[in-house]
Amino acid sequence: QVQVVDSGGGVVQPGRSLRLSCAASGFNFSNYGMEWVRQAPGKGLEWVAVIWYDGSSKYYAESVKGRFTISRDNSRNTLYLQMNSLRVEDTAVYYCARWAGDYWGQGTLVTVSS
Amino acid sequence: DVVMTQSPLSLPVTLGQPASISCRSSQSLVYSDGNTYLHWFHQRPGQSPRRLIYKVSNRDSGVPDRFSGSGSGTDFTLKISRVEAEDVGIYYCLQGTHWPRTFGQGTKVEIK
């Protein structure tokens, strides 16, 4: 069955970096675009980034553009989100999801705090 | 960015009664391929979101037929024909026609 498992969250100081991972299984990963969505504590869903099935195109939310980078390794069935220059307002549960959100990970919590 | 506006933001419902959530977009969601990429999600407390409806009116696998989606252009609706206890939570619409994708604010459904 289709599974996506997020990992890599933790507590980090403002200005530092963190890399999230998302391990996919149960489907042909290299055939699907993948996305990151986040949810700040007690808030709604915010779309973050998308990457095409072959990595050829990427789009970002304005709030993370220039600081976050989405990437993938199709040989490892893994999606990544490199987060640099983290801000307090980046604190959220980060979910990876298959294209258009038909499958979601369980989420990984990123807390940015001094 | 396309702004997605949901209403109401809070919806108390009686078990067995119908419920309806509106989602309006600031631009048409009709893509150049003729499709309309408007999707609906449900999130229970402490859980990941689950997609219910894709491209306006298509139910995802395993979604009960009491859920239906309709609409066109900039105006969309999610309907629950008879609310059950498991339907509580927050419902979000998402537009996938324009980049960046954008979600509605969410509608919290609770039992009266």
PDB file of C-alpha atoms in Angstrom:
ATOM      1  CA  GLN A   1       0.000   0.000   0.000  1.00  0.00           C
ATOM      2  CA  VAL A   2       1.069   3.591  -0.553  1.00  0.00           C
ATOM      3  CA  GLN A   3       3.076   5.042   2.320  1.00  0.00           C
ATOM      4  CA  VAL A   4       4.901   8.299   2.840  1.00  0.00           C
ATOM      5  CA  VAL A   5       6.853   8.757   6.053  1.00  0.00           C
ATOM      6  CA  ASP A   6       8.157  12.161   7.101  1.00  0.00           C
ATOM      7  CA  SER A   7      11.165  12.622   9.331  1.00  0.00           C
ATOM      8  CA  GLY A   8      13.880  15.076  10.334  1.00  0.00           C
ATOM      9  CA  GLY A   9      11.984  17.558  12.471  1.00  0.00           C
ATOM     10  CA  GLY A  10      13.305  18.949  15.722  1.00  0.00           C
ATOM     11  CA  VAL A  11      14.126  22.078  17.681  1.00  0.00           C
ATOM     12  CA  VAL A  12      16.450  24.558  15.988  1.00  0.00           C
ATOM     13  CA  GLN A  13      17.554  28.105  16.688  1.00  0.00           C
ATOM     14  CA  PRO A  14      16.542  30.995  14.436  1.00  0.00           C
ATOM     15  CA  GLY A  15      18.897  31.403  11.508  1.00  0.00           C
ATOM     16  CA  ARG A  16      19.962  27.757  11.514  1.00  0.00           C
ATOM     17  CA  SER A  17      19.195  24.988   9.019  1.00  0.00           C
ATOM     18  CA  LEU A  18      17.327  21.701   9.019  1.00  0.00           C
ATOM     19  CA  ARG A  19      16.638  19.054   6.382  1.00  0.00           C
ATOM     20  CA  LEU A  20      13.418  17.083   6.291  1.00  0.00           C
ATOM     21  CA  SER A  21      13.063  13.745   4.538  1.00  0.00           C
ATOM     22  CA  CYS A  22      10.085  11.826   3.236  1.00  0.00           C
ATOM     23  CA  ALA A  23      10.438   8.126   2.431  1.00  0.00           C
ATOM     24  CA  ALA A  24       7.930   6.799  -0.079  1.00  0.00           C
ATOM     25  CA  SER A  25       6.874   3.212  -0.739  1.00  0.00           C
ATOM     26  CA  GLY A  26       4.083   1.242  -2.343  1.00  0.00           C
ATOM     27  CA  PHE A  27       4.059   3.186  -5.606  1.00  0.00           C
ATOM     28  CA  ASN A  28       6.382   4.156  -8.412  1.00  0.00           C
ATOM     29  CA  PHE A  29       7.905   7.246  -6.786  1.00  0.00           C
ATOM     30  CA  SER A  30       9.618   8.435  -9.969  1.00  0.00           C
ATOM     31  CA  ASN A  31       6.231   8.799 -11.682  1.00  0.00           C
ATOM     32  CA  TYR A  32       4.772  11.304  -9.222  1.00  0.00           C
ATOM     33  CA  GLY A  33       5.280  14.900  -8.283  1.00  0.00           C
ATOM     34  CA  MET A  34       5.617  15.471  -4.557  1.00  0.00           C
ATOM     35  CA  GLU A  35       4.766  18.349  -2.262  1.00  0.00           C
ATOM     36  CA  TRP A  36       5.369  19.807   1.193  1.00  0.00           C
ATOM     37  CA  VAL A  37       2.575  21.386   3.230  1.00  0.00           C
ATOM     38  CA  ARG A  38       2.909  22.822   6.715  1.00  0.00           C
ATOM     39  CA  GLN A  39       0.599  23.647   9.596  1.00  0.00           C
ATOM     40  CA  ALA A  40       1.575  26.062  12.340  1.00  0.00           C
ATOM     41  CA  PRO A  41       0.253  25.198  15.822  1.00  0.00           C
ATOM     42  CA  GLY A  42      -3.498  25.766  15.928  1.00  0.00           C
ATOM     43  CA  LYS A  43      -3.550  27.152  12.393  1.00  0.00           C
ATOM     44  CA  GLY A  44      -4.672  26.039   8.953  1.00  0.00           C
ATOM     45  CA  LEU A  45      -2.792  24.314   6.167  1.00  0.00           C
ATOM     46  CA  GLU A  46      -0.164  26.250   4.208  1.00  0.00           C
ATOM     47  CA  TRP A  47       1.229  24.893   0.961  1.00  0.00           C
ATOM     48  CA  VAL A  48       5.042  25.133   0.870  1.00  0.00           C
ATOM     49  CA  ALA A  49       6.593  23.606  -2.247  1.00  0.00           C
ATOM     50  CA  VAL A  50       6.229  21.112  -5.095  1.00  0.00           C
ATOM     51  CA  ILE A  51       8.658  19.213  -7.287  1.00  0.00           C
ATOM     52  CA  TRP A  52       7.911  17.514 -10.578  1.00  0.00           C
ATOM     53  CA  TYR A  53       8.233  13.724 -10.888  1.00  0.00           C
ATOM     54  CA  ASP A  54      11.668  14.069 -12.507  1.00  0.00           C
ATOM     55  CA  GLY A  55      12.813  17.121 -10.550  1.00  0.00           C
ATOM     56  CA  SER A  56      12.629  19.322 -13.649  1.00  0.00           C
ATOM     57  CA  SER A  57      10.337  21.957 -12.118  1.00  0.00           C
ATOM     58  CA  LYS A  58       9.861  23.332  -8.641  1.00  0.00           C
ATOM     59  CA  TYR A  59       7.531  25.939  -7.173  1.00  0.00           C
ATOM     60  CA  TYR A  60       7.567  27.565  -3.734  1.00  0.00           C
ATOM     61  CA  ALA A  61       5.320  29.626  -1.522  1.00  0.00           C
ATOM     62  CA  GLU A  62       6.479  33.229  -1.310  1.00  0.00           C
ATOM     63  CA  SER A  63       7.014  32.836   2.443  1.00  0.00           C
ATOM     64  CA  VAL A  64       9.831  30.289   1.906  1.00  0.00           C
ATOM     65  CA  LYS A  65      11.229  31.256  -1.493  1.00  0.00           C
ATOM     66  CA  GLY A  66      14.984  31.716  -1.384  1.00  0.00           C
ATOM     67  CA  ARG A  67      15.299  29.943   1.978  1.00  0.00           C
ATOM     68  CA  PHE A  68      13.836  26.466   1.372  1.00  0.00           C
ATOM     69  CA  THR A  69      14.823  24.005  -1.361  1.00  0.00           C
ATOM     70  CA  ILE A  70      12.795  20.981  -2.365  1.00  0.00           C
ATOM     71  CA  SER A  71      14.627  18.064  -3.955  1.00  0.00           C
ATOM     72  CA  ARG A  72      14.270  14.350  -4.550  1.00  0.00           C
ATOM     73  CA  ASP A  73      16.323  11.216  -5.059  1.00  0.00           C
ATOM     74  CA  ASN A  74      14.330   8.832  -7.224  1.00  0.00           C
ATOM     75  CA  SER A  75      16.891   6.068  -6.704  1.00  0.00           C
ATOM     76  CA  ARG A  76      16.146   6.207  -2.956  1.00  0.00           C
ATOM     77  CA  ASN A  77      12.392   6.975  -3.250  1.00  0.00           C
ATOM     78  CA  THR A  78      12.976   9.959  -1.019  1.00  0.00           C
ATOM     79  CA  LEU A  79      11.816  13.575  -1.010  1.00  0.00           C
ATOM     80  CA  TYR A  80      13.695  16.319   0.835  1.00  0.00           C
ATOM     81  CA  LEU A  81      13.115  19.827   2.106  1.00  0.00           C
ATOM     82  CA  GLN A  82      16.259  21.782   2.926  1.00  0.00           C
ATOM     83  CA  MET A  83      15.296  24.653   5.206  1.00  0.00           C
ATOM     84  CA  ASN A  84      17.841  27.449   5.694  1.00  0.00           C
ATOM     85  CA  SER A  85      17.688  30.741   7.586  1.00  0.00           C
ATOM     86  CA  LEU A  86      14.856  29.406   9.704  1.00  0.00           C
ATOM     87  CA  ARG A  87      12.534  31.856  11.424  1.00  0.00           C
ATOM     88  CA  VAL A  88      10.282  31.532  14.447  1.00  0.00           C
ATOM     89  CA  GLU A  89       7.303  31.719  12.082  1.00  0.00           C
ATOM     90  CA  ASP A  90       8.494  28.540  10.313  1.00  0.00           C
ATOM     91  CA  THR A  91       7.465  26.561  13.405  1.00  0.00           C
ATOM     92  CA  ALA A  92       4.950  23.998  12.164  1.00  0.00           C
ATOM     93  CA  VAL A  93       4.170  20.386  11.482  1.00  0.00           C
ATOM     94  CA  TYR A  94       5.531  19.655   8.010  1.00  0.00           C
ATOM     95  CA  TYR A  95       3.751  17.093   5.872  1.00  0.00           C
ATOM     96  CA  CYS A  96       4.940  15.557   2.661  1.00  0.00           C
ATOM     97  CA  ALA A  97       2.220  14.574   0.237  1.00  0.00           C
ATOM     98  CA  ARG A  98       1.963  12.921  -3.131  1.00  0.00           C
ATOM     99  CA  TRP A  99       0.897  15.137  -6.027  1.00  0.00           C
ATOM    100  CA  ALA A 100      -2.344  17.021  -5.285  1.00  0.00           C
ATOM    101  CA  GLY A 101      -2.488  15.501  -1.831  1.00  0.00           C
ATOM    102  CA  ASP A 102      -3.901  12.054  -2.450  1.00  0.00           C
ATOM    103  CA  TYR A 103      -1.542  10.559   0.149  1.00  0.00           C
ATOM    104  CA  TRP A 104       0.035  12.311   3.137  1.00  0.00           C
ATOM    105  CA  GLY A 105       2.737  11.549   5.627  1.00  0.00           C
ATOM    106  CA  GLN A 106       2.145  11.663   9.360  1.00  0.00           C
ATOM    107  CA  GLY A 107       3.959  14.960   9.690  1.00  0.00           C
ATOM    108  CA  THR A 108       7.156  16.014  11.427  1.00  0.00           C
ATOM    109  CA  LEU A 109       7.312  18.918  13.888  1.00  0.00           C
ATOM    110  CA  VAL A 110       9.808  21.707  13.362  1.00  0.00           C
ATOM    111  CA  THR A 111      10.211  24.152  16.232  1.00  0.00           C
ATOM    112  CA  VAL A 112      12.294  27.262  15.680  1.00  0.00           C
ATOM    113  CA  SER A 113      13.136  28.846  18.992  1.00  0.00           C
ATOM    114  CA  SER A 114      16.051  30.425  20.779  1.00  0.00           C
TER     115      SER A 114
ATOM    116  CA  ASP B   1      -1.654  34.542  -5.269  1.00  0.00           C
ATOM    117  CA  VAL B   2      -5.176  33.125  -5.580  1.00  0.00           C
ATOM    118  CA  VAL B   3      -7.159  33.735  -2.407  1.00  0.00           C
ATOM    119  CA  MET B   4      -9.494  30.945  -1.335  1.00  0.00           C
ATOM    120  CA  THR B   5     -12.343  32.042   0.913  1.00  0.00           C
ATOM    121  CA  GLN B   6     -14.382  29.443   2.778  1.00  0.00           C
ATOM    122  CA  SER B   7     -17.682  29.951   4.558  1.00  0.00           C
ATOM    123  CA  PRO B   8     -18.800  29.410   7.140  1.00  0.00           C
ATOM    124  CA  LEU B   9     -15.652  29.095   9.257  1.00  0.00           C
ATOM    125  CA  SER B  10     -17.592  27.241  11.937  1.00  0.00           C
ATOM    126  CA  LEU B  11     -20.469  24.865  11.255  1.00  0.00           C
ATOM    127  CA  PRO B  12     -22.400  23.217  14.110  1.00  0.00           C
ATOM    128  CA  VAL B  13     -24.470  20.384  12.685  1.00  0.00           C
ATOM    129  CA  THR B  14     -27.006  17.882  13.930  1.00  0.00           C
ATOM    130  CA  LEU B  15     -26.286  14.204  13.375  1.00  0.00           C
ATOM    131  CA  GLY B  16     -28.166  12.916  10.363  1.00  0.00           C
ATOM    132  CA  GLN B  17     -28.733  16.383   8.945  1.00  0.00           C
ATOM    133  CA  PRO B  18     -27.092  17.820   5.804  1.00  0.00           C
ATOM    134  CA  ALA B  19     -24.164  20.245   5.814  1.00  0.00           C
ATOM    135  CA  SER B  20     -22.712  22.499   3.165  1.00  0.00           C
ATOM    136  CA  ILE B  21     -19.403  24.382   2.914  1.00  0.00           C
ATOM    137  CA  SER B  22     -18.671  27.066   0.350  1.00  0.00           C
ATOM    138  CA  CYS B  23     -15.280  27.846  -1.188  1.00  0.00           C
ATOM    139  CA  ARG B  24     -14.738  30.861  -3.437  1.00  0.00           C
ATOM    140  CA  SER B  25     -11.583  31.700  -5.359  1.00  0.00           C
ATOM    141  CA  SER B  26     -10.321  35.152  -6.338  1.00  0.00           C
ATOM    142  CA  GLN B  27      -9.663  33.913  -9.900  1.00  0.00           C
ATOM    143  CA  SER B  28     -11.168  31.297 -12.138  1.00  0.00           C
ATOM    144  CA  LEU B  29      -9.802  27.816 -11.422  1.00  0.00           C
ATOM    145  CA  VAL B  30     -10.332  26.541 -14.952  1.00  0.00           C
ATOM    146  CA  TYR B  31      -6.941  25.464 -16.285  1.00  0.00           C
ATOM    147  CA  SER B  32      -5.861  25.686 -19.912  1.00  0.00           C
ATOM    148  CA  ASP B  33      -6.458  21.928 -20.297  1.00  0.00           C
ATOM    149  CA  GLY B  34     -10.133  22.432 -19.441  1.00  0.00           C
ATOM    150  CA  ASN B  35      -9.881  20.861 -15.996  1.00  0.00           C
ATOM    151  CA  THR B  36     -10.676  22.639 -12.745  1.00  0.00           C
ATOM    152  CA  TYR B  37      -8.186  21.767 -10.020  1.00  0.00           C
ATOM    153  CA  LEU B  38     -10.225  22.319  -6.895  1.00  0.00           C
ATOM    154  CA  HIS B  39      -9.883  19.700  -4.172  1.00  0.00           C
ATOM    155  CA  TRP B  40     -11.388  19.139  -0.719  1.00  0.00           C
ATOM    156  CA  PHE B  41      -9.660  17.755   2.373  1.00  0.00           C
ATOM    157  CA  HIS B  42     -10.779  16.664   5.832  1.00  0.00           C
ATOM    158  CA  GLN B  43      -8.560  16.786   8.894  1.00  0.00           C
ATOM    159  CA  ARG B  44      -9.529  15.207  12.196  1.00  0.00           C
ATOM    160  CA  PRO B  45      -7.835  16.472  15.366  1.00  0.00           C
ATOM    161  CA  GLY B  46      -4.298  15.142  15.657  1.00  0.00           C
ATOM    162  CA  GLN B  47      -4.365  13.506  12.234  1.00  0.00           C
ATOM    163  CA  SER B  48      -2.968  14.222   8.796  1.00  0.00           C
ATOM    164  CA  PRO B  49      -5.363  15.665   6.227  1.00  0.00           C
ATOM    165  CA  ARG B  50      -7.188  13.260   3.943  1.00  0.00           C
ATOM    166  CA  ARG B  51      -8.350  14.156   0.470  1.00  0.00           C
ATOM    167  CA  LEU B  52     -12.062  13.608  -0.079  1.00  0.00           C
ATOM    168  CA  ILE B  53     -12.781  15.160  -3.456  1.00  0.00           C
ATOM    169  CA  TYR B  54     -10.504  15.991  -6.402  1.00  0.00           C
ATOM    170  CA  LYS B  55     -11.190  18.157  -9.438  1.00  0.00           C
ATOM    171  CA  VAL B  56     -14.413  19.583  -8.026  1.00  0.00           C
ATOM    172  CA  SER B  57     -16.605  16.500  -7.902  1.00  0.00           C
ATOM    173  CA  ASN B  58     -14.603  13.248  -7.960  1.00  0.00           C
ATOM    174  CA  ARG B  59     -14.661  11.239  -4.739  1.00  0.00           C
ATOM    175  CA  ASP B  60     -11.397   9.643  -3.686  1.00  0.00           C
ATOM    176  CA  SER B  61     -11.279   5.901  -3.096  1.00  0.00           C
ATOM    177  CA  GLY B  62     -13.011   4.877   0.126  1.00  0.00           C
ATOM    178  CA  VAL B  63     -14.811   8.185   0.614  1.00  0.00           C
ATOM    179  CA  PRO B  64     -18.470   7.638   1.542  1.00  0.00           C
ATOM    180  CA  ASP B  65     -21.020   8.701  -1.026  1.00  0.00           C
ATOM    181  CA  ARG B  66     -22.636  11.089   1.460  1.00  0.00           C
ATOM    182  CA  PHE B  67     -19.827  13.487   0.429  1.00  0.00           C
ATOM    183  CA  SER B  68     -20.264  15.366  -2.824  1.00  0.00           C
ATOM    184  CA  GLY B  69     -18.561  18.284  -4.504  1.00  0.00           C
ATOM    185  CA  SER B  70     -19.889  20.709  -7.063  1.00  0.00           C
ATOM    186  CA  GLY B  71     -19.235  24.083  -8.613  1.00  0.00           C
ATOM    187  CA  SER B  72     -17.407  25.800 -11.425  1.00  0.00           C
ATOM    188  CA  GLY B  73     -15.220  28.788 -12.194  1.00  0.00           C
ATOM    189  CA  THR B  74     -14.790  30.522  -8.843  1.00  0.00           C
ATOM    190  CA  ASP B  75     -17.614  29.039  -6.772  1.00  0.00           C
ATOM    191  CA  PHE B  76     -17.500  25.601  -5.205  1.00  0.00           C
ATOM    192  CA  THR B  77     -19.416  23.614  -2.596  1.00  0.00           C
ATOM    193  CA  LEU B  78     -18.808  20.526  -0.491  1.00  0.00           C
ATOM    194  CA  LYS B  79     -21.957  18.825   0.751  1.00  0.00           C
ATOM    195  CA  ILE B  80     -22.476  16.125   3.333  1.00  0.00           C
ATOM    196  CA  SER B  81     -25.902  14.596   2.828  1.00  0.00           C
ATOM    197  CA  ARG B  82     -26.260  13.200   6.365  1.00  0.00           C
ATOM    198  CA  VAL B  83     -23.610  14.114   8.909  1.00  0.00           C
ATOM    199  CA  GLU B  84     -22.140  11.298  10.970  1.00  0.00           C
ATOM    200  CA  ALA B  85     -20.058  11.592  14.147  1.00  0.00           C
ATOM    201  CA  GLU B  86     -16.833  10.720  12.282  1.00  0.00           C
ATOM    202  CA  ASP B  87     -17.284  13.758  10.015  1.00  0.00           C
ATOM    203  CA  VAL B  88     -16.225  16.238  12.699  1.00  0.00           C
ATOM    204  CA  GLY B  89     -13.015  18.108  12.073  1.00  0.00           C
ATOM    205  CA  ILE B  90     -11.790  20.808   9.725  1.00  0.00           C
ATOM    206  CA  TYR B  91     -12.485  20.896   6.008  1.00  0.00           C
ATOM    207  CA  TYR B  92     -10.183  22.695   3.582  1.00  0.00           C
ATOM    208  CA  CYS B  93     -10.457  23.503  -0.090  1.00  0.00           C
ATOM    209  CA  LEU B  94      -7.265  23.680  -2.165  1.00  0.00           C
ATOM    210  CA  GLN B  95      -6.750  25.182  -5.592  1.00  0.00           C
ATOM    211  CA  GLY B  96      -4.175  23.477  -7.802  1.00  0.00           C
ATOM    212  CA  THR B  97      -4.691  25.490 -10.977  1.00  0.00           C
ATOM    213  CA  HIS B  98      -2.388  28.411 -10.246  1.00  0.00           C
ATOM    214  CA  TRP B  99       1.059  28.531  -8.630  1.00  0.00           C
ATOM    215  CA  PRO B 100       1.494  28.713  -5.727  1.00  0.00           C
ATOM    216  CA  ARG B 101      -1.232  26.348  -4.634  1.00  0.00           C
ATOM    217  CA  THR B 102      -3.415  27.905  -1.928  1.00  0.00           C
ATOM    218  CA  PHE B 103      -5.743  26.524   0.732  1.00  0.00           C
ATOM    219  CA  GLY B 104      -8.890  27.997   2.152  1.00  0.00           C
ATOM    220  CA  GLN B 105      -8.860  29.008   5.835  1.00  0.00           C
ATOM    221  CA  GLY B 106     -10.702  25.872   6.890  1.00  0.00           C
ATOM    222  CA  THR B 107     -14.233  25.192   8.132  1.00  0.00           C
ATOM    223  CA  LYS B 108     -14.611  23.560  11.525  1.00  0.00           C
ATOM    224  CA  VAL B 109     -17.498  21.083  11.643  1.00  0.00           C
ATOM    225  CA  GLU B 110     -18.758  20.050  15.049  1.00  0.00           C
ATOM    226  CA  ILE B 111     -21.810  18.256  16.355  1.00  0.00           C
ATOM    227  CA  LYS B 112     -24.470  20.362  18.071  1.00  0.00           C
TER     228      LYS B 112
END
